[in-house]
mmCIF file of C-alpha atoms in Angstrom:
data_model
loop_
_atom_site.group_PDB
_atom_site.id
_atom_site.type_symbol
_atom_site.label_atom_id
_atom_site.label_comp_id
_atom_site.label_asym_id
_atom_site.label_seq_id
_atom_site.Cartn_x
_atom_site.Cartn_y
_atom_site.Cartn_z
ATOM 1 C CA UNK A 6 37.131 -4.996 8.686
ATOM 2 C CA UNK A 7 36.322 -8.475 9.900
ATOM 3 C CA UNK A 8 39.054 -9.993 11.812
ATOM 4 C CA UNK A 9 39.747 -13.341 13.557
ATOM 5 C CA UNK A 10 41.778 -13.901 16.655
ATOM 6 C CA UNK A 11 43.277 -17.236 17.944
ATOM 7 C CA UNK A 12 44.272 -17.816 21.292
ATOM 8 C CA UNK A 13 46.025 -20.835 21.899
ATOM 9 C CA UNK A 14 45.535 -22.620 25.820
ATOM 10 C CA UNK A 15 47.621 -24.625 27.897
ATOM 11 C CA UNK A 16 46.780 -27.773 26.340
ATOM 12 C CA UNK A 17 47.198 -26.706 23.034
ATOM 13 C CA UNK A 18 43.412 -26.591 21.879
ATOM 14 C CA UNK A 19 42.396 -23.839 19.534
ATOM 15 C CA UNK A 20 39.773 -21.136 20.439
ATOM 16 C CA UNK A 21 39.011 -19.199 17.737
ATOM 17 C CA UNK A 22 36.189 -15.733 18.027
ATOM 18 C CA UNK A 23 35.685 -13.139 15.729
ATOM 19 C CA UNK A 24 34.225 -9.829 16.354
ATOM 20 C CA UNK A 25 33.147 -6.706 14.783
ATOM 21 C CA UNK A 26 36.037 -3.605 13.877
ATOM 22 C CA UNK A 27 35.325 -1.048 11.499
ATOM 23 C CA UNK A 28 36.879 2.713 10.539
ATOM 24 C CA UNK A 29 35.820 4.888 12.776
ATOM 25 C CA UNK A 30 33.301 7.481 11.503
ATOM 26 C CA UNK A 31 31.774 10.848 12.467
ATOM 27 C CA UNK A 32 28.919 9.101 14.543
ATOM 28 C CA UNK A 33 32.018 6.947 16.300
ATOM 29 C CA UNK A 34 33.749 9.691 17.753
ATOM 30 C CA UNK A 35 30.769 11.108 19.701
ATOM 31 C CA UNK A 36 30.636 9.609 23.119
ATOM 32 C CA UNK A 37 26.877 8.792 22.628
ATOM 33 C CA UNK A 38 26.006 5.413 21.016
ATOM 34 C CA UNK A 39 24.348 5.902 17.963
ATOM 35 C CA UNK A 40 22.248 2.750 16.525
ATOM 36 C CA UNK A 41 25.264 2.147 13.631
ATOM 37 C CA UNK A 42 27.800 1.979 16.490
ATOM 38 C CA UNK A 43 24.821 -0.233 18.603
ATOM 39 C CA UNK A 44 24.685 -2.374 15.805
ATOM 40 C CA UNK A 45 28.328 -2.541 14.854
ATOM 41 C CA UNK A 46 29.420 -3.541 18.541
ATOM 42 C CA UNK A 47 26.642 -6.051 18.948
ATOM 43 C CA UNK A 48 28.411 -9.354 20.233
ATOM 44 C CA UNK A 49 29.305 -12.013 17.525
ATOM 45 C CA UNK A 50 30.597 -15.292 19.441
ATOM 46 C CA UNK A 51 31.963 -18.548 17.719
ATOM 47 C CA UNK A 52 32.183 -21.800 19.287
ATOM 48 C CA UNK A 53 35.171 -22.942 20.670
ATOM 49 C CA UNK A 54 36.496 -26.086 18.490
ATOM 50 C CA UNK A 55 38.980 -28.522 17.927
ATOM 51 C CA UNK A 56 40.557 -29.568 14.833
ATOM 52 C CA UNK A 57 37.998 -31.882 13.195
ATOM 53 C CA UNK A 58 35.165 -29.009 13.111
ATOM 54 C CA UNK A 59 36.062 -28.110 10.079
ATOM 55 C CA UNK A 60 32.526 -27.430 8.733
ATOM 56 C CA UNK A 61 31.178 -25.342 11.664
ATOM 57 C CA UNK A 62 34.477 -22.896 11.365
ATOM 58 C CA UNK A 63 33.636 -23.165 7.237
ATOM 59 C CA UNK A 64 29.466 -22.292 7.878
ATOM 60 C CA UNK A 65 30.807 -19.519 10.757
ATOM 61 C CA UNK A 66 32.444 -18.081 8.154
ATOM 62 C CA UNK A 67 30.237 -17.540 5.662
ATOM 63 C CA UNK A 68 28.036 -16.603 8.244
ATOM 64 C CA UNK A 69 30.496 -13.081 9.527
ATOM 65 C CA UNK A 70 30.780 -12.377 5.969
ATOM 66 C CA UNK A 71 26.949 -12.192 5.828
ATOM 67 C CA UNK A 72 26.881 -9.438 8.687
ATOM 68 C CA UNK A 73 29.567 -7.799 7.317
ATOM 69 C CA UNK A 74 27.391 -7.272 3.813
ATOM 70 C CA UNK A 75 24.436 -6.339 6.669
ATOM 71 C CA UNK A 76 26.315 -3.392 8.245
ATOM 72 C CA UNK A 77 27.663 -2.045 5.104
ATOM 73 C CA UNK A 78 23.882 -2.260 3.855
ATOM 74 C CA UNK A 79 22.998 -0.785 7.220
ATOM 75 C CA UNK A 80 25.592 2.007 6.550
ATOM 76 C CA UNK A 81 24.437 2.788 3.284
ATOM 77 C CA UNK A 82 21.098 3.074 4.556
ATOM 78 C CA UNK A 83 22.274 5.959 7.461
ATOM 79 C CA UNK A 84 23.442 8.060 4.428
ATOM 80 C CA UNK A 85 21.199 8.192 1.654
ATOM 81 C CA UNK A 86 16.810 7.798 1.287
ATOM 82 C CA UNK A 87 15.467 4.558 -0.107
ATOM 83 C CA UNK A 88 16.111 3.329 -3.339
ATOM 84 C CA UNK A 89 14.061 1.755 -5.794
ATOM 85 C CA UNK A 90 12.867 -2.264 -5.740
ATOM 86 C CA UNK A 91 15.333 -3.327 -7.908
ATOM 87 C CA UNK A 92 18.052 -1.545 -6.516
ATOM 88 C CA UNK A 93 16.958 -2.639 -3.307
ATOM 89 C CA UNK A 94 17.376 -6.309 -4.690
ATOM 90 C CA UNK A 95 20.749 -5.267 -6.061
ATOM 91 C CA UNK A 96 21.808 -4.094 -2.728
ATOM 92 C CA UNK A 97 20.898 -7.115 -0.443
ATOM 93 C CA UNK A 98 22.338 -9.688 -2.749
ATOM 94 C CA UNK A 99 25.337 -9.921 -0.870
ATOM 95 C CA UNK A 100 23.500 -10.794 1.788
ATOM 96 C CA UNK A 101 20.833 -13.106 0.208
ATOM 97 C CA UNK A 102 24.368 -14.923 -1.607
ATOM 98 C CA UNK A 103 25.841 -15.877 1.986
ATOM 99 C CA UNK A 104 22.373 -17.256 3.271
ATOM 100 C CA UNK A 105 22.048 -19.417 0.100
ATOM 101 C CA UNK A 106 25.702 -20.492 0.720
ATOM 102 C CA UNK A 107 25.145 -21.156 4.095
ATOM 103 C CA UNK A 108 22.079 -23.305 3.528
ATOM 104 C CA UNK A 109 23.787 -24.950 0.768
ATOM 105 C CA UNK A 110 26.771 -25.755 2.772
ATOM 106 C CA UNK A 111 24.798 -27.678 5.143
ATOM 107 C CA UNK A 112 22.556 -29.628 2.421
ATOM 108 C CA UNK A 113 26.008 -31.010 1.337
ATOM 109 C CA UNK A 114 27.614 -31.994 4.889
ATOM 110 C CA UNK A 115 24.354 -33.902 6.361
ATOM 111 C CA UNK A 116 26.556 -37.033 7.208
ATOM 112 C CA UNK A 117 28.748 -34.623 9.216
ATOM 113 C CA UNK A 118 28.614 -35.111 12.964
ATOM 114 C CA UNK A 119 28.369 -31.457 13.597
ATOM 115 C CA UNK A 120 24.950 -31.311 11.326
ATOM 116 C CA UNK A 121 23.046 -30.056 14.294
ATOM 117 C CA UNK A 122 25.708 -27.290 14.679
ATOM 118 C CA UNK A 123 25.210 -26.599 10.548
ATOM 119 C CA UNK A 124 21.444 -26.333 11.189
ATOM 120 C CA UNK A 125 21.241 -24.461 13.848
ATOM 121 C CA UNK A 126 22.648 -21.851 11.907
ATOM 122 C CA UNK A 127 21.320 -22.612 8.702
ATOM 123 C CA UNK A 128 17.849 -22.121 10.326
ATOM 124 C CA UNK A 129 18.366 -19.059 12.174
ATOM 125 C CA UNK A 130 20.878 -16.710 9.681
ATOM 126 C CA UNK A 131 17.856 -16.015 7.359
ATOM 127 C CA UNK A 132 17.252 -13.360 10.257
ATOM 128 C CA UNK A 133 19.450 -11.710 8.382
ATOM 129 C CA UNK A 134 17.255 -10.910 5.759
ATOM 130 C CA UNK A 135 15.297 -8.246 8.718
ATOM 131 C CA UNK A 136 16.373 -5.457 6.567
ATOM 132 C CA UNK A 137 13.303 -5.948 3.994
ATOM 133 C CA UNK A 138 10.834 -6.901 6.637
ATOM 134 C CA UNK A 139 7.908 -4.408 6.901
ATOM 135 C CA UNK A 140 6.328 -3.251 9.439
ATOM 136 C CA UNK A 141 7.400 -5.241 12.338
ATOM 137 C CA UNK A 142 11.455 -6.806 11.730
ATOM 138 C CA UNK A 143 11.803 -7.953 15.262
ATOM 139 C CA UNK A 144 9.414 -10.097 15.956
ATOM 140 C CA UNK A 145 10.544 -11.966 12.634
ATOM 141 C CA UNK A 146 14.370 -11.863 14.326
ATOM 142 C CA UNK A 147 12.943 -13.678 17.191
ATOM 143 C CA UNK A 148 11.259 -16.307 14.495
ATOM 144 C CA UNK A 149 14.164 -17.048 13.340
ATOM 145 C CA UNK A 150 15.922 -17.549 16.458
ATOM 146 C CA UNK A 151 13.343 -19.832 17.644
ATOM 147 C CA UNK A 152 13.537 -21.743 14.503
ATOM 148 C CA UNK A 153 17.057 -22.229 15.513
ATOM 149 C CA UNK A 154 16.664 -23.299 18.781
ATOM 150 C CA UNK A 155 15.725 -26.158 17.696
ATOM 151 C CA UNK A 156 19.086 -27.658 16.359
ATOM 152 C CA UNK A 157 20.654 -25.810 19.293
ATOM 153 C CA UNK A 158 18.717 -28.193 21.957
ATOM 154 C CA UNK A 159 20.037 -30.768 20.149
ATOM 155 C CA UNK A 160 23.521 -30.041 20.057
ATOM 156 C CA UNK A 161 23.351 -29.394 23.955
ATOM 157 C CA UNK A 162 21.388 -32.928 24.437
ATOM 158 C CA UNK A 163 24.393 -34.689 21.991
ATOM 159 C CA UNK A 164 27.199 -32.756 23.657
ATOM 160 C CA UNK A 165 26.551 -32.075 27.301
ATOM 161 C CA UNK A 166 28.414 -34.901 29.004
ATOM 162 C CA UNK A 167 31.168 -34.914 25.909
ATOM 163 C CA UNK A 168 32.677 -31.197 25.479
ATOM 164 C CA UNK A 169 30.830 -28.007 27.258
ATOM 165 C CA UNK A 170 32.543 -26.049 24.670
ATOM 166 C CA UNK A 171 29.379 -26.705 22.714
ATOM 167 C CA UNK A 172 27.095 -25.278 25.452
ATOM 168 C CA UNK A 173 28.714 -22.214 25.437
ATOM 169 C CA UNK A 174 28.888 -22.557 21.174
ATOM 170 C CA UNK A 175 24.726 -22.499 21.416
ATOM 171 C CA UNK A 176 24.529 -19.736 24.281
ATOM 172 C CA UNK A 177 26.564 -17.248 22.365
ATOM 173 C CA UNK A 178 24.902 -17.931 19.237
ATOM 174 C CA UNK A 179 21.397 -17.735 21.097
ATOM 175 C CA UNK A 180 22.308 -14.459 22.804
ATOM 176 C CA UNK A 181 23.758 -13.177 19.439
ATOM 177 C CA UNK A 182 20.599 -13.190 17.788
ATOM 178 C CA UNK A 183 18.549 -12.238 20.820
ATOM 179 C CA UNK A 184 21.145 -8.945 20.548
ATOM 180 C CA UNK A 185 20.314 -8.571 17.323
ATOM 181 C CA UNK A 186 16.950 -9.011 18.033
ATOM 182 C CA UNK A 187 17.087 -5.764 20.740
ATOM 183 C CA UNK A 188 18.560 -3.418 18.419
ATOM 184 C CA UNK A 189 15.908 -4.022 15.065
ATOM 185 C CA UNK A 190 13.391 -3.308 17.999
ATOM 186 C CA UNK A 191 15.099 -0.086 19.419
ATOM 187 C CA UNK A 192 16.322 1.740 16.215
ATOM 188 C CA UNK A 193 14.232 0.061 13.324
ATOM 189 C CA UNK A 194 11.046 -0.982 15.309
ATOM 190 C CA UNK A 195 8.757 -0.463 11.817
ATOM 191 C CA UNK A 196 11.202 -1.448 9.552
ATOM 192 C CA UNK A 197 14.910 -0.339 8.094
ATOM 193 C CA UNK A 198 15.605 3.417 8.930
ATOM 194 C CA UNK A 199 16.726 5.283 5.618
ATOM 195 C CA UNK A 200 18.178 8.817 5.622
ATOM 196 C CA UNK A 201 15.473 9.958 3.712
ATOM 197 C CA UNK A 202 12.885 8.688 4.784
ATOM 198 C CA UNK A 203 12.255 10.893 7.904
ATOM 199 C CA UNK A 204 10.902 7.587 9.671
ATOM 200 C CA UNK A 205 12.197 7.665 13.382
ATOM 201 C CA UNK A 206 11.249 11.667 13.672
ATOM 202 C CA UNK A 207 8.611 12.939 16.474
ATOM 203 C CA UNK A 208 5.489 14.278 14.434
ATOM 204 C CA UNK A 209 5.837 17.641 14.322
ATOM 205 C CA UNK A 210 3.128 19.896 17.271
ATOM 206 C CA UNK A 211 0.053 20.967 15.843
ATOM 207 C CA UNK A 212 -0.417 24.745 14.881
ATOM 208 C CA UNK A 213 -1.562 26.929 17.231
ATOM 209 C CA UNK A 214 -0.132 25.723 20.682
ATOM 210 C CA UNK A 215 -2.303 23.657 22.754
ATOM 211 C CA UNK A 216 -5.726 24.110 22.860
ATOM 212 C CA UNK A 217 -6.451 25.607 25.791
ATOM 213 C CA UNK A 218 -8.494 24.372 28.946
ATOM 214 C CA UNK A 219 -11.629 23.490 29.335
ATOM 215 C CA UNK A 220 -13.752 26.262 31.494
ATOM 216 C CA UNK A 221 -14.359 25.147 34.732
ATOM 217 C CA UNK A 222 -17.524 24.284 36.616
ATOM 218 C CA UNK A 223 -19.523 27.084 38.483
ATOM 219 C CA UNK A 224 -19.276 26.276 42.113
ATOM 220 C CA UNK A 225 -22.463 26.224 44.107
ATOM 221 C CA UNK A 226 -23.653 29.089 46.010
ATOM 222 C CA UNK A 227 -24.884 28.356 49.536
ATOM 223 C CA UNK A 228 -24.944 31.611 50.896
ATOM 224 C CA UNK A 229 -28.184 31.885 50.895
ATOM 225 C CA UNK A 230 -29.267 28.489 52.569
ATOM 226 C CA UNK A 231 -29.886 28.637 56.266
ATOM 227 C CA UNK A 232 -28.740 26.628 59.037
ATOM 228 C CA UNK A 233 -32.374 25.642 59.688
ATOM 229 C CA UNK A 234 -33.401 24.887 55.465
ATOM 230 C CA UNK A 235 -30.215 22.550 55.729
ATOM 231 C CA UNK A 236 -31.252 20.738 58.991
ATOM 232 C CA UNK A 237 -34.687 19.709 58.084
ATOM 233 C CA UNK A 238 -32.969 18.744 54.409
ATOM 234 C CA UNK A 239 -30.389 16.412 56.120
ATOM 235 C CA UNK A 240 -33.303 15.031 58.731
ATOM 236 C CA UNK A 241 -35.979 14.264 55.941
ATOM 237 C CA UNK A 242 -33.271 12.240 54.075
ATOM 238 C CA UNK A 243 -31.916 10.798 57.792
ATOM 239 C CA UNK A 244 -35.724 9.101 58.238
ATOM 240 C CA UNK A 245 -34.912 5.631 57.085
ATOM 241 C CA UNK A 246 -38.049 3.392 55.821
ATOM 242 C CA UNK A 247 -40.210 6.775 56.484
ATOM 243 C CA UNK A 248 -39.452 8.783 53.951
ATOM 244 C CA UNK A 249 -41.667 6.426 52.060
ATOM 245 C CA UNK A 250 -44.691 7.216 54.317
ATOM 246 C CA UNK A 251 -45.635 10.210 51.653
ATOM 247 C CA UNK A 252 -45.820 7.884 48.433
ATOM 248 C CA UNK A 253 -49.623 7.365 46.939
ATOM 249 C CA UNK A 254 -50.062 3.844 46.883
ATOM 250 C CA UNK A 255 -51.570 2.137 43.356
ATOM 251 C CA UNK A 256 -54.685 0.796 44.015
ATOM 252 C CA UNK A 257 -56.269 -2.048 42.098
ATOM 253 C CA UNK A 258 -58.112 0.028 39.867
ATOM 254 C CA UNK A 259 -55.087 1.844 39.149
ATOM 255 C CA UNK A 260 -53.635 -1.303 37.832
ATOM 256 C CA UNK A 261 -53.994 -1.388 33.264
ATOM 257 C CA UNK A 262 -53.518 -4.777 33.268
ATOM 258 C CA UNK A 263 -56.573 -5.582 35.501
ATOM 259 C CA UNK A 264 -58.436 -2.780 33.716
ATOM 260 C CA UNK A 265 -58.067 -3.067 29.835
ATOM 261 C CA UNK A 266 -59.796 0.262 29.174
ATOM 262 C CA UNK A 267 -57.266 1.973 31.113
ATOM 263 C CA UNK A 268 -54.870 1.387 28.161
ATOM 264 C CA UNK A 269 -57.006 2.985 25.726
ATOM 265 C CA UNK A 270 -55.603 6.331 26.968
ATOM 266 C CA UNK A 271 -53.433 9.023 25.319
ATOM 267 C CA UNK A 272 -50.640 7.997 23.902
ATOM 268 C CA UNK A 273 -48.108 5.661 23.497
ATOM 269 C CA UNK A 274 -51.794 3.641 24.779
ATOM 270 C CA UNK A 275 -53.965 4.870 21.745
ATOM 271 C CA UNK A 276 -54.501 2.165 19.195
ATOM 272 C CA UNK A 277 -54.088 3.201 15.539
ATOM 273 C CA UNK A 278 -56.943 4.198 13.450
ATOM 274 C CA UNK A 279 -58.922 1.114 11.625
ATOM 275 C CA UNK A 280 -58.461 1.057 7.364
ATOM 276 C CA UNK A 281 -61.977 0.441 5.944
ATOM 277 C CA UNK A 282 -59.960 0.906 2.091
ATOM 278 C CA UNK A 283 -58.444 -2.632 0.427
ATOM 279 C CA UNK A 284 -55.510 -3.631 1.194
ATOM 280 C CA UNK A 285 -52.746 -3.140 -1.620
ATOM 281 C CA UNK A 286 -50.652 -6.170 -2.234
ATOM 282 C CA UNK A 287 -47.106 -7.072 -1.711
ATOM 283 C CA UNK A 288 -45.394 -6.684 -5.221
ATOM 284 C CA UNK A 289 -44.220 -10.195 -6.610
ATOM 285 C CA UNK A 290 -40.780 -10.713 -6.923
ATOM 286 C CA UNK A 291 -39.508 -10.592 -10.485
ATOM 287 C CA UNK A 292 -43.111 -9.992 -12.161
ATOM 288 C CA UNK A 293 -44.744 -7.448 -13.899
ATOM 289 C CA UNK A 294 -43.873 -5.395 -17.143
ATOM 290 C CA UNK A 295 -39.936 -5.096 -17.777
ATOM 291 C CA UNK A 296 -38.715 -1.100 -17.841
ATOM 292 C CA UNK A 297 -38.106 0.299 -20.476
ATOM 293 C CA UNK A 298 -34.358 0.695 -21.085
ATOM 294 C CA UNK A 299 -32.247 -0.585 -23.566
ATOM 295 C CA UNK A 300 -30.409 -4.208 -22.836
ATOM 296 C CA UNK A 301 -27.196 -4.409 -21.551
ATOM 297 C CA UNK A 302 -24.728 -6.936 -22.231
ATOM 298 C CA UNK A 303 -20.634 -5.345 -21.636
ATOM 299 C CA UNK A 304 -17.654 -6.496 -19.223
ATOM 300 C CA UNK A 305 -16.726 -4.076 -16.615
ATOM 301 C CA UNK A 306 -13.472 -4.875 -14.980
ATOM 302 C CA UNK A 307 -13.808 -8.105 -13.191
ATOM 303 C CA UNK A 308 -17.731 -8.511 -13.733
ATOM 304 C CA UNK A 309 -19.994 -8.925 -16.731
ATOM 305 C CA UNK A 310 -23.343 -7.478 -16.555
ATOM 306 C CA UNK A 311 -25.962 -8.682 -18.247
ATOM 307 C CA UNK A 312 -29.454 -6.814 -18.053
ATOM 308 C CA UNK A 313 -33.026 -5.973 -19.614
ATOM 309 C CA UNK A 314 -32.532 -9.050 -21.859
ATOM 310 C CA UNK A 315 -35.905 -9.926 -23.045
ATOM 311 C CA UNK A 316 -36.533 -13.008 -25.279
ATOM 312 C CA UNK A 317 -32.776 -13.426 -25.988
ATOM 313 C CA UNK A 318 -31.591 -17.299 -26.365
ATOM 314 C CA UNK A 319 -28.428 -16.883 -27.646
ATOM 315 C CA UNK A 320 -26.686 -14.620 -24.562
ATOM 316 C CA UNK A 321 -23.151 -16.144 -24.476
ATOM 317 C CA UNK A 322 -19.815 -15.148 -22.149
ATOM 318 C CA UNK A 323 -16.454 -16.126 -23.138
ATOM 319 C CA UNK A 324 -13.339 -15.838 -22.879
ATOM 320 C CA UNK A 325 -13.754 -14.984 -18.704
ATOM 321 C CA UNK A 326 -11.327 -15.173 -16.200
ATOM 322 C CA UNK A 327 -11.530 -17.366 -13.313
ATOM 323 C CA UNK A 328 -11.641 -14.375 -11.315
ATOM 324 C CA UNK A 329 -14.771 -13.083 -13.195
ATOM 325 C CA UNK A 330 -18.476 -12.503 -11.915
ATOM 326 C CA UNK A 331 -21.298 -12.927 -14.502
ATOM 327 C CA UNK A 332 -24.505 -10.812 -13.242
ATOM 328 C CA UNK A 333 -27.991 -11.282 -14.880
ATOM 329 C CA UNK A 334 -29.979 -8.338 -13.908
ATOM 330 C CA UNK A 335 -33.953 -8.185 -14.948
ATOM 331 C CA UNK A 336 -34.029 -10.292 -17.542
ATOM 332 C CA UNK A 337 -37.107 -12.365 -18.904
ATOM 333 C CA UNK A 338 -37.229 -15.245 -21.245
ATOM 334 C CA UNK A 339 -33.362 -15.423 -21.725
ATOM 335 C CA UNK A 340 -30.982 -18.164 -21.672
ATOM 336 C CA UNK A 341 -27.321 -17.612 -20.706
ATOM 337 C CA UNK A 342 -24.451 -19.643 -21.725
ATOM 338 C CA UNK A 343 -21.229 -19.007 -19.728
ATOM 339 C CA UNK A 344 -18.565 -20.909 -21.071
ATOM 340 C CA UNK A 345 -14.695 -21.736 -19.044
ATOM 341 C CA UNK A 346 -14.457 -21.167 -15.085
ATOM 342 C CA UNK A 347 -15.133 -18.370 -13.499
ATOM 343 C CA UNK A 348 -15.717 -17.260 -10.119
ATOM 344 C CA UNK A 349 -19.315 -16.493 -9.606
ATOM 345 C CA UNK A 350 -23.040 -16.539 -11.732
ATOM 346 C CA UNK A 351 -25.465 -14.186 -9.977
ATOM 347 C CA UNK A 352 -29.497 -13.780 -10.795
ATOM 348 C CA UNK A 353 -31.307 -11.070 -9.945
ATOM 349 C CA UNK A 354 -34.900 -10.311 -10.481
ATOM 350 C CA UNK A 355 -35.255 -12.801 -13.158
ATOM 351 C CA UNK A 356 -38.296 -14.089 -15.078
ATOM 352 C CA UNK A 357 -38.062 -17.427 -16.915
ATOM 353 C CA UNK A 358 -34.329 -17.775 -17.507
ATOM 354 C CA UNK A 359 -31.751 -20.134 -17.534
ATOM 355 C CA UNK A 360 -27.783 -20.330 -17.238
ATOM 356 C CA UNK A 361 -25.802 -23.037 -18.264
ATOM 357 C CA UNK A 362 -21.970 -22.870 -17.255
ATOM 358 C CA UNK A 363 -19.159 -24.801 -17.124
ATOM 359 C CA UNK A 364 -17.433 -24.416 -13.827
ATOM 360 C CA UNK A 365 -17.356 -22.249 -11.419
ATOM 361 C CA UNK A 366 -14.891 -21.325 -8.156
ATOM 362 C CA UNK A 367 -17.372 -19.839 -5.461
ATOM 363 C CA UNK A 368 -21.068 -20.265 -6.215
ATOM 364 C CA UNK A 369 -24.342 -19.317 -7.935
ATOM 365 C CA UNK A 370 -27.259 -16.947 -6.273
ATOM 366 C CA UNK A 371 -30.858 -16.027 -7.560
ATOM 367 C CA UNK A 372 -32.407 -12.949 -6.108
ATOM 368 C CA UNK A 373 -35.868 -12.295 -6.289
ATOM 369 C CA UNK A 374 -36.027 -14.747 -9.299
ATOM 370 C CA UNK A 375 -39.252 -16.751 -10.665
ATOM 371 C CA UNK A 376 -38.880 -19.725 -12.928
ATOM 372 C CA UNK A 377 -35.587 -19.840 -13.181
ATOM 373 C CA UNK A 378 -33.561 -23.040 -14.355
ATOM 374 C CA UNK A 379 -29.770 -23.764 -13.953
ATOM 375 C CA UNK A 380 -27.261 -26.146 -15.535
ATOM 376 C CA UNK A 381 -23.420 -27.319 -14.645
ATOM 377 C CA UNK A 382 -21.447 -28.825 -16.860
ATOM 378 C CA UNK A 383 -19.043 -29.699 -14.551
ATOM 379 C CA UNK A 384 -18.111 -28.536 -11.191
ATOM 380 C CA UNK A 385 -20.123 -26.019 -8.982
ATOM 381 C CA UNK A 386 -18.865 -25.874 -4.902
ATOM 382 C CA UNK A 387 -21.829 -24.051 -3.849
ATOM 383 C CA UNK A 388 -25.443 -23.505 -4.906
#
């Protein structure tokens, strides 16, 4: 249960805090700390106030009751696997209702003179909402926190020479969330835990044991080198500059590029054969005698294909989706209509044709075309 203790001082002056209690489960009575306990004992300050804070004590409030809807969520999720979307929805809205509440609560109080205090939380309790964040909660915790920072600076610049209470007000809350912050990144590093779900568990060892090692290296037999082999060995590489006495020396008419038929040698030297036959020419792109298939005009998924269209005027899309590619494959004296906005026109090996469209998002290509014409009706980004 969520409880509040007041402890009155000397001079009268209220300091109110409210912290964390809760029946004590199975998981409580073992000595170890298990990430429910971690998160249940996880420090929740509130500022010391006087009297006229009225609105900080209101939005603190609403703000415990938000972690309390948190750690019964965060129980739920330590005894059961993961439920559905909308019973997931169903589940947080007692949290999501206390953020909204909060954030509403400080749209109405913005001539208050404790608005900083009211944003600063306002800002920074949507960390709250860590429990559907997927894969990476923390660094959204820390988001938050910066986000709230903000208002937090403020209050210390408004308050430091008038109360210190408020110092220590921002400090706990900063720390509270920088707690909070720890524990998504210990126990729910990828995202909320669920009984179920297995998620937390080493991966299991791979059959068979470990492979074993690899053979080692056959050491090098010396035996058999004498004490005389290995002295000359370690004087001929002790000579300095004279070991390169011994090297043949490239004389000029060793040189290829002072003696050009020196590279008319084996290979890679050897030049390749001379062609006496005529030389075939490059095919044109988009000419010659369409194939001999049937023409194609259908809409597969997102694209419409168009192809083999020969002598066809009247070729006209509709009814496309903005997300839709048009794609005019081999055609030859064809025009193309494309009528609304869609995403792309695209021409490929095409032989006197034209498209006329209407609007489109990305842009138009021709491929390999010849005599090819094009007309916008309205708006094309990119040609």
């Amino acid at each position: 249960m969520l409880c509040f203790r007041v402890i009155n001082n000397a001079n009268a002056s209220c300091v109110k805090q409210f912290s964390y209690a809760h029946t004590r489960t199975s998981d409580e009575r073992n000595p170890r700390r298990t990430p429910l306990n971690h998160f249940s004992n996880a420090r929740s300050s509130r500022p010391s106030c006087d009297a006229s804070s009225s609105e900080v004590l209101n939005a603190s409030a609403r703000r415990s009751f938000g972690r309390k809807a948190q750690f019964r969520y965060i129980q739920l999720a330590s005894t059961r696997g993961k439920p559905s979307q909308t019973e997931e929805m169903s589940l947080l809205s007692p949290t999501s209702e206390q953020i909204t509440a909060i954030q509403q609560f400080r749209e109405k109080n913005r001539t208050s003179q404790y608005f900083n205090h009211l944003s600063a939380i306002s800002e920074s309790i949507p960390a709250l909402g860590w429990v559907a964040i997927s894969p990476a909660p923390a660094p959204y915790v820390k988001e938050m926190n910066d986000a709230g920072q903000f208002y937090t600076n403020r209050v210390l610049k408004d308050w430091k020479e008038k109360d210190k209470r408020h110092a220590q007000w921002c400090r706990a809350w900063v720390e509270t969330l920088g707690e909070l912050q720890a524990y998504v990144k210990q126990y729910h590093t990828t995202g909320l835990v669920w009984a179920g779900s297995g998620a937390g568990a080493p991966p299991p060892p791979p059959p068979g044991g470990m492979p074993p090692p690899p053979p080692m290296l056959p050491m090098a037999d010396f035996s058999n080198l004498s004490l005389d082999d290995r002295s000359a060995l370690f004087a001929e590489i002790n000579q300095g500059e004279g070991i390169t006495n011994t090297l043949r020396k490239v004389t000029p008419d060793m040189q290829t590029h002072k003696n050009p038929q020196l590279r008319q040698g084996p290979a890679p030297f050897k030049a390749a054969p001379a062609t006496t036959g005529p030389v075939k020419a490059l095919p044109t792109p988009g000419a010659g005698t369409l194939p001999d298939k049937p023409p194609v005009f259908m809409r597969d998924g997102k694209k419409w294909l168009i192809e083999y269209q020969k002598g066809n005027q009247g070729l006209v899309v509709e009814n496309a989706d903005m997300n839709n590619v048009v794609y005019m494959f081999r055609c030859r004296d064809s025009a193309l209509t494309v009528r609304g906005k869609v995403n792309g026109v695209v021409l490929d090996s095409c032989t006197k044709c034209a498209v006329v469209f209407d609007h489109l998002v990305s842009s138009v290509e021709f491929v390999n075309c010849q005599s090819v014409q094009m007309q916008v009706c309205s708006i094309m980004v990119l040609l």
